[in-house]
Tab-separated table of N, CA and C in Angstrom:
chain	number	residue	atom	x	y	z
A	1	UNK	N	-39.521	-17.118	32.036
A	1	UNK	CA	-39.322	-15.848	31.382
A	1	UNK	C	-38.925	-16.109	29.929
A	2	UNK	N	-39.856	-15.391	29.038
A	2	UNK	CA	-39.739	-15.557	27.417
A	2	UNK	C	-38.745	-14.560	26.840
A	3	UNK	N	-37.576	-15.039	26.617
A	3	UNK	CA	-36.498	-14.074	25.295
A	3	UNK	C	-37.075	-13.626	24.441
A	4	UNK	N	-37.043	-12.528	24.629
A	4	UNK	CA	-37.574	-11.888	23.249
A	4	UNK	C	-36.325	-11.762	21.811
A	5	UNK	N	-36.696	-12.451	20.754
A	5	UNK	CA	-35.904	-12.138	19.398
A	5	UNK	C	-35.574	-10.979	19.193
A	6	UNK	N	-34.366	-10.420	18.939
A	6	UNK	CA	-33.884	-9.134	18.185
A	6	UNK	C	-34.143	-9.341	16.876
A	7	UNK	N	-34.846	-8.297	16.155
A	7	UNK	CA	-35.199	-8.097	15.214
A	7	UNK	C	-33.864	-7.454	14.000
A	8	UNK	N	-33.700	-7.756	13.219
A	8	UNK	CA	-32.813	-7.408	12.375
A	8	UNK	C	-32.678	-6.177	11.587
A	9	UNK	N	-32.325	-5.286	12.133
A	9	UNK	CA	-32.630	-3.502	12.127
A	9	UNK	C	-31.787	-3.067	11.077
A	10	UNK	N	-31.181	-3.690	10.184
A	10	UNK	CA	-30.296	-3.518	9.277
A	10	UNK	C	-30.983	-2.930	8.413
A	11	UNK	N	-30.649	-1.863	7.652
A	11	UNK	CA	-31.628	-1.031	6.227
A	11	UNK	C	-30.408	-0.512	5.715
A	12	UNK	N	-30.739	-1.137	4.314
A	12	UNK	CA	-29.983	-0.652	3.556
A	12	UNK	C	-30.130	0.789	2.893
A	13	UNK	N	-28.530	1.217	3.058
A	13	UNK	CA	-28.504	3.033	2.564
A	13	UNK	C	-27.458	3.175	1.816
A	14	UNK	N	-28.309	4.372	0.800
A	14	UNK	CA	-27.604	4.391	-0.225
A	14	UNK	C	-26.122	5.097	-0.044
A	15	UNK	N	-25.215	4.464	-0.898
A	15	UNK	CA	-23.548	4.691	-0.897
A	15	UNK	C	-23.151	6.179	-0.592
A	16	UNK	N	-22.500	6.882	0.059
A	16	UNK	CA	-21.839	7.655	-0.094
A	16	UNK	C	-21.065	8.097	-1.255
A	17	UNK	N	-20.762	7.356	-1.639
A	17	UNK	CA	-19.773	7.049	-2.683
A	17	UNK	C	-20.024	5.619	-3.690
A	18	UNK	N	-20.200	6.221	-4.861
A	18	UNK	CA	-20.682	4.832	-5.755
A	18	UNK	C	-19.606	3.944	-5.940
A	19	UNK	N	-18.233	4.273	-6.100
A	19	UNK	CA	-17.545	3.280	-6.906
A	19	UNK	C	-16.227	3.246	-5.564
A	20	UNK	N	-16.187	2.174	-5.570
A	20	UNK	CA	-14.861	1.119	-4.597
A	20	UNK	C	-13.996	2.725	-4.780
A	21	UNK	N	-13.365	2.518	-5.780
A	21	UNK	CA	-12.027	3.729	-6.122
A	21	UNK	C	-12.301	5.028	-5.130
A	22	UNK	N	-13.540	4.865	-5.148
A	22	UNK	CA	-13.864	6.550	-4.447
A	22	UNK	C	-13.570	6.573	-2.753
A	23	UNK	N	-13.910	5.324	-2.079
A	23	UNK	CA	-13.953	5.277	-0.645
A	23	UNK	C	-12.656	5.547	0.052
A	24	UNK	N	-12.981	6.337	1.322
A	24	UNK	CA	-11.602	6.777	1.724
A	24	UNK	C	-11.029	5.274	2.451
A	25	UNK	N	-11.633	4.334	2.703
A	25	UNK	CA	-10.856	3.459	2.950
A	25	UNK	C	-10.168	2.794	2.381
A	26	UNK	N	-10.567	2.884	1.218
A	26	UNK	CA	-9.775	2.416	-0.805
A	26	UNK	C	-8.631	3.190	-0.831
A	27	UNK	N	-8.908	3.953	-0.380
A	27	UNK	CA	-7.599	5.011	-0.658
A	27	UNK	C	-6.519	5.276	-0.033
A	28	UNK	N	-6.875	5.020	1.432
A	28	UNK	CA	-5.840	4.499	2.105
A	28	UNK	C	-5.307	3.488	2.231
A	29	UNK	N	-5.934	2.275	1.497
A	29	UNK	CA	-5.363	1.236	1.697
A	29	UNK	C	-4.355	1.058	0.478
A	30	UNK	N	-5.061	1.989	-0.394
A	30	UNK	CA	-3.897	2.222	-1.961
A	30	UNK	C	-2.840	2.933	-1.385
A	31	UNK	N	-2.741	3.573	-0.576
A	31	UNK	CA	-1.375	4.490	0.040
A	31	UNK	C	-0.785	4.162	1.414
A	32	UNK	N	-1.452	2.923	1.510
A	32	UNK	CA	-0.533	2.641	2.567
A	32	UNK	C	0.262	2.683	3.311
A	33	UNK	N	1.761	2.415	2.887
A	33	UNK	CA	2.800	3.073	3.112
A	33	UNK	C	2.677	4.333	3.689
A	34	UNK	N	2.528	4.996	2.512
A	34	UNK	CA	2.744	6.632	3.009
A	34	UNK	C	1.322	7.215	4.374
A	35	UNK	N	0.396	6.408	4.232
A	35	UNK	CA	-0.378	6.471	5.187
A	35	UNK	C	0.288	6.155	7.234
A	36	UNK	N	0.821	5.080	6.559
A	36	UNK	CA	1.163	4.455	7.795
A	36	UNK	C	2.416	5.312	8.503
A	37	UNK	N	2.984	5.931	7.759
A	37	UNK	CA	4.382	6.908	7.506
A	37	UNK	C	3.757	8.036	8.737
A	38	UNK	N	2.859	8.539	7.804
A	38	UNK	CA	2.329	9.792	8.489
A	38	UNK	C	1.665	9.006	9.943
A	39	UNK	N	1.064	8.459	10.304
A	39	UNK	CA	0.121	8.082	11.307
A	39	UNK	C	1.185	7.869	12.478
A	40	UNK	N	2.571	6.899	12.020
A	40	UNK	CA	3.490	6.626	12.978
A	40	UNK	C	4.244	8.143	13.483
A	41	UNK	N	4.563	8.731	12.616
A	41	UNK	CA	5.118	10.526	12.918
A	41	UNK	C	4.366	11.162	13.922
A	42	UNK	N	3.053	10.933	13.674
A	42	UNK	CA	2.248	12.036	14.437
A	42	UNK	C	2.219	11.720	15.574
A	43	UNK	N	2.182	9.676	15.920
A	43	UNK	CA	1.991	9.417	17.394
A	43	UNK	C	3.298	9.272	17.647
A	44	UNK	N	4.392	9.630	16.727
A	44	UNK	CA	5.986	9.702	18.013
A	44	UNK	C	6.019	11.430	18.643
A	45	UNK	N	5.182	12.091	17.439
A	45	UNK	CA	5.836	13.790	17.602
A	45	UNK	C	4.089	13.895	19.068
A	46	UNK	N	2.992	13.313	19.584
A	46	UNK	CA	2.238	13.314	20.252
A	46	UNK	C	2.984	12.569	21.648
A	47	UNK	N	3.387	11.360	21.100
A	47	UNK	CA	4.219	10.181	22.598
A	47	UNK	C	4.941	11.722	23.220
A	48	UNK	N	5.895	12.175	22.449
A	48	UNK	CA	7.317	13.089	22.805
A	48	UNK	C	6.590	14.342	23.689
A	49	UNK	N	5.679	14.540	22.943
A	49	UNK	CA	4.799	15.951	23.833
A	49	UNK	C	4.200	15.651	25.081
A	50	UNK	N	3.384	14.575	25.208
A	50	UNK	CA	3.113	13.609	26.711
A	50	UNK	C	4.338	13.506	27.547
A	51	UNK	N	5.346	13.229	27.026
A	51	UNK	CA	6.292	12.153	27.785
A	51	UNK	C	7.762	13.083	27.156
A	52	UNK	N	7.450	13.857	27.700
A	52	UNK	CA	8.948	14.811	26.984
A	52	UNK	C	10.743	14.585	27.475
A	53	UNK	N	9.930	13.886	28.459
A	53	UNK	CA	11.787	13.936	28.825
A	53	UNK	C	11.859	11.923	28.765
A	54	UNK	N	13.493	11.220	29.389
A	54	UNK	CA	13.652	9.841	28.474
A	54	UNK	C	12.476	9.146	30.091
A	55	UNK	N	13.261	9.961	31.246
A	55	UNK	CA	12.871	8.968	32.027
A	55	UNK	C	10.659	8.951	32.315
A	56	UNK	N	9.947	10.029	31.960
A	56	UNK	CA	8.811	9.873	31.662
A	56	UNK	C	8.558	8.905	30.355
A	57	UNK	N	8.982	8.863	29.676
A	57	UNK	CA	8.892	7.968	28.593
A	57	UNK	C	9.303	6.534	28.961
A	58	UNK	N	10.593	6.462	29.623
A	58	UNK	CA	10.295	4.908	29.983
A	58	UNK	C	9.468	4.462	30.912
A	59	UNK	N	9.006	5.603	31.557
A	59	UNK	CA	8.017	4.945	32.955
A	59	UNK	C	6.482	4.489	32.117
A	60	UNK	N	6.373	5.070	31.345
A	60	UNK	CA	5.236	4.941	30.088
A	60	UNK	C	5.163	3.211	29.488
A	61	UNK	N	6.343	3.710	29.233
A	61	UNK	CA	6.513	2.319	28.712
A	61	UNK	C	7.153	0.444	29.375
A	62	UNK	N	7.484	1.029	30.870
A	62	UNK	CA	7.132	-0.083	31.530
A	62	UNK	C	6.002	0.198	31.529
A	63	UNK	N	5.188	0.984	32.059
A	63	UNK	CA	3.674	0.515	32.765
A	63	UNK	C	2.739	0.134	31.631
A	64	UNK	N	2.902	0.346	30.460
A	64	UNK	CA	2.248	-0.166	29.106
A	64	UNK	C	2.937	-2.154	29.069
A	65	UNK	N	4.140	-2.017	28.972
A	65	UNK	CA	3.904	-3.400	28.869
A	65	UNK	C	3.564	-4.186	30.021
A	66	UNK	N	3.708	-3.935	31.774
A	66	UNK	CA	2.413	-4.532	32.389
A	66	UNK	C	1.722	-4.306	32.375
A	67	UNK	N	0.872	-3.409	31.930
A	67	UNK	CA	-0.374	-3.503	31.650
A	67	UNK	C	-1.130	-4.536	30.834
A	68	UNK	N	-0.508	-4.436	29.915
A	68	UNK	CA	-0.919	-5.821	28.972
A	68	UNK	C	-0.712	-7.221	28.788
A	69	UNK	N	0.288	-7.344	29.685
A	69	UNK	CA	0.967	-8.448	30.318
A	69	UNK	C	-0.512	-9.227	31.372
A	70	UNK	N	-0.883	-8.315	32.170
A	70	UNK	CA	-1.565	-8.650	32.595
A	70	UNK	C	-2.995	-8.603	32.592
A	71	UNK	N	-3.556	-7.861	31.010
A	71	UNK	CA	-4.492	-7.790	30.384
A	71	UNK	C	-4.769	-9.054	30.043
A	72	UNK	N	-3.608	-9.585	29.166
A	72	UNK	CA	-3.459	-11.101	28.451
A	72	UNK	C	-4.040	-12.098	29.689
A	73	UNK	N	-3.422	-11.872	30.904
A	73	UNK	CA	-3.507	-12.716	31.736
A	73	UNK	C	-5.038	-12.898	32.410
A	74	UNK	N	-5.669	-11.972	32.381
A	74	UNK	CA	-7.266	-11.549	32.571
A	74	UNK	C	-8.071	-11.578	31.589
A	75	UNK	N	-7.915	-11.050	30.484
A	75	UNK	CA	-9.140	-11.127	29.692
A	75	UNK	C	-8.452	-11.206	27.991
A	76	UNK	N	-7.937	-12.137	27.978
A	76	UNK	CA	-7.587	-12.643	26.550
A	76	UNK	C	-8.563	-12.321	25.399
A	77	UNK	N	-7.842	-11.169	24.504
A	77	UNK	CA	-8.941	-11.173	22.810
A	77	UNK	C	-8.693	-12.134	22.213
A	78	UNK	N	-9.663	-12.621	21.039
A	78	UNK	CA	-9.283	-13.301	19.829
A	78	UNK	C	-8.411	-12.809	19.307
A	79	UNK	N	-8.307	-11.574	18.950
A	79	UNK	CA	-7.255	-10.770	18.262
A	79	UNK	C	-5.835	-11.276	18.840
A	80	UNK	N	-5.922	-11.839	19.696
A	80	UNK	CA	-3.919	-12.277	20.467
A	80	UNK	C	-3.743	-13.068	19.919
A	81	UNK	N	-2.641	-13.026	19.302
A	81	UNK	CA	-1.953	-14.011	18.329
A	81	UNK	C	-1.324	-15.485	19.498
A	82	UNK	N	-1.196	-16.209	19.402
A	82	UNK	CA	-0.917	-17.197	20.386
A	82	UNK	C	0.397	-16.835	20.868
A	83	UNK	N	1.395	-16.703	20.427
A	83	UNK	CA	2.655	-16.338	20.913
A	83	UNK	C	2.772	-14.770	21.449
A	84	UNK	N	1.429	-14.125	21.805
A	84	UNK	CA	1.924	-12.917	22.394
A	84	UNK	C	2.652	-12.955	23.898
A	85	UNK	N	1.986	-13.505	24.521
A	85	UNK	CA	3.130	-13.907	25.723
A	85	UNK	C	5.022	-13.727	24.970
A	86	UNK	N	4.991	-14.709	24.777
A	86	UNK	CA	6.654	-14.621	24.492
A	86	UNK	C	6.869	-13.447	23.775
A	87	UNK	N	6.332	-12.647	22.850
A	87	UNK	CA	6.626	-11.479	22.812
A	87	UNK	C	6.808	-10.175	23.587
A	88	UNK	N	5.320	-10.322	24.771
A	88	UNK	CA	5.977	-9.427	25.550
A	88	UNK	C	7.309	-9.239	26.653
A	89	UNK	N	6.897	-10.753	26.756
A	89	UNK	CA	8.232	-11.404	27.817
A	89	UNK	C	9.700	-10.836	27.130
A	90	UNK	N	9.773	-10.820	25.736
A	90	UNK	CA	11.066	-10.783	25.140
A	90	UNK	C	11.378	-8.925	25.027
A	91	UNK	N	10.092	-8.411	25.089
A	91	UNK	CA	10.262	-7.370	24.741
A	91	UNK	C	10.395	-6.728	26.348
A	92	UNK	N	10.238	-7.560	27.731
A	92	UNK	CA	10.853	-7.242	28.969
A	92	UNK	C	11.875	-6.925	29.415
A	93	UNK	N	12.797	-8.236	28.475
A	93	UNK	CA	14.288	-9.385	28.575
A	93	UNK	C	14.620	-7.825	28.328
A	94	UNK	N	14.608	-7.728	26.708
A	94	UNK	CA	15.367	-6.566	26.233
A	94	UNK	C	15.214	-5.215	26.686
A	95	UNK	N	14.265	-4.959	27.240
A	95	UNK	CA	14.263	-3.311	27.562
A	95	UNK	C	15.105	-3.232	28.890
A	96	UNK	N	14.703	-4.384	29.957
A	96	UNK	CA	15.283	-4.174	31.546
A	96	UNK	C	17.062	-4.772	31.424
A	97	UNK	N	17.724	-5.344	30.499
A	97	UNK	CA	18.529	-6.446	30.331
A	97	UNK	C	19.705	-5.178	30.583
C-alpha cells in the first residue's frame, strides 16, 4: 500500500491588518498586565458562580488536581515542565495538610 504525500495547502492571504502595532495580539501582549488582570477576575467571578459555596469549590479542586495528576501519569505533553510532578504533589501536601 502506497502513502500518498500531503500536499502543502498553505496560501498566502492578505493581512488583516498591515502593521505589527495594529494586531490584537500586539496589543495584548503590550497590555499585558492589565490583560491578564481582567482575564484572572472574570475566571474567579465565573469559578464563584459554578462553585458558589467553599465546600463545592474544594471538591472542584481536589478533583482538578487528580485529574491531572493522573493525566501526567497517562499521557504526558511536551508542554510539562519536568518538575510538574513535584508541583502537584506539593500543591496536595498543602491543600490536605
Amino acid at each position: 500500500m502506497e502513502i500518498e504525500e500531503k500536499k502543502n495547502k498553505n496560501k498566502p492571504y492578505k493581512p488583516i491588518h498591515e502593521g505589527i502595532s495594529e494586531w490584537p495580539v500586539y496589543l495584548l501582549s503590550k497590555n499585558r498586565k492589565e490583560f491578564i488582570e481582567e482575564v484572572s477576575q472574570k475566571a474567579i467571578e465565573r469559578i464563584l458562580e459554578l462553585r458558589p459555596s467553599r465546600k463545592r469549590l474544594i471538591e472542584e479542586l481536589e478533583a482538578t488536581v487528580h485529574r491531572e495528576q493522573n493525566r501526567m501519569k497517562r499521557n504526558r505533553w511536551r508542554a510539562d515542565p519536568p518538575d510538574e510532578n513535584k508541583f502537584w504533589a506539593k500543591i496536595k501536601k498543602n491543600w490536605w495538610s
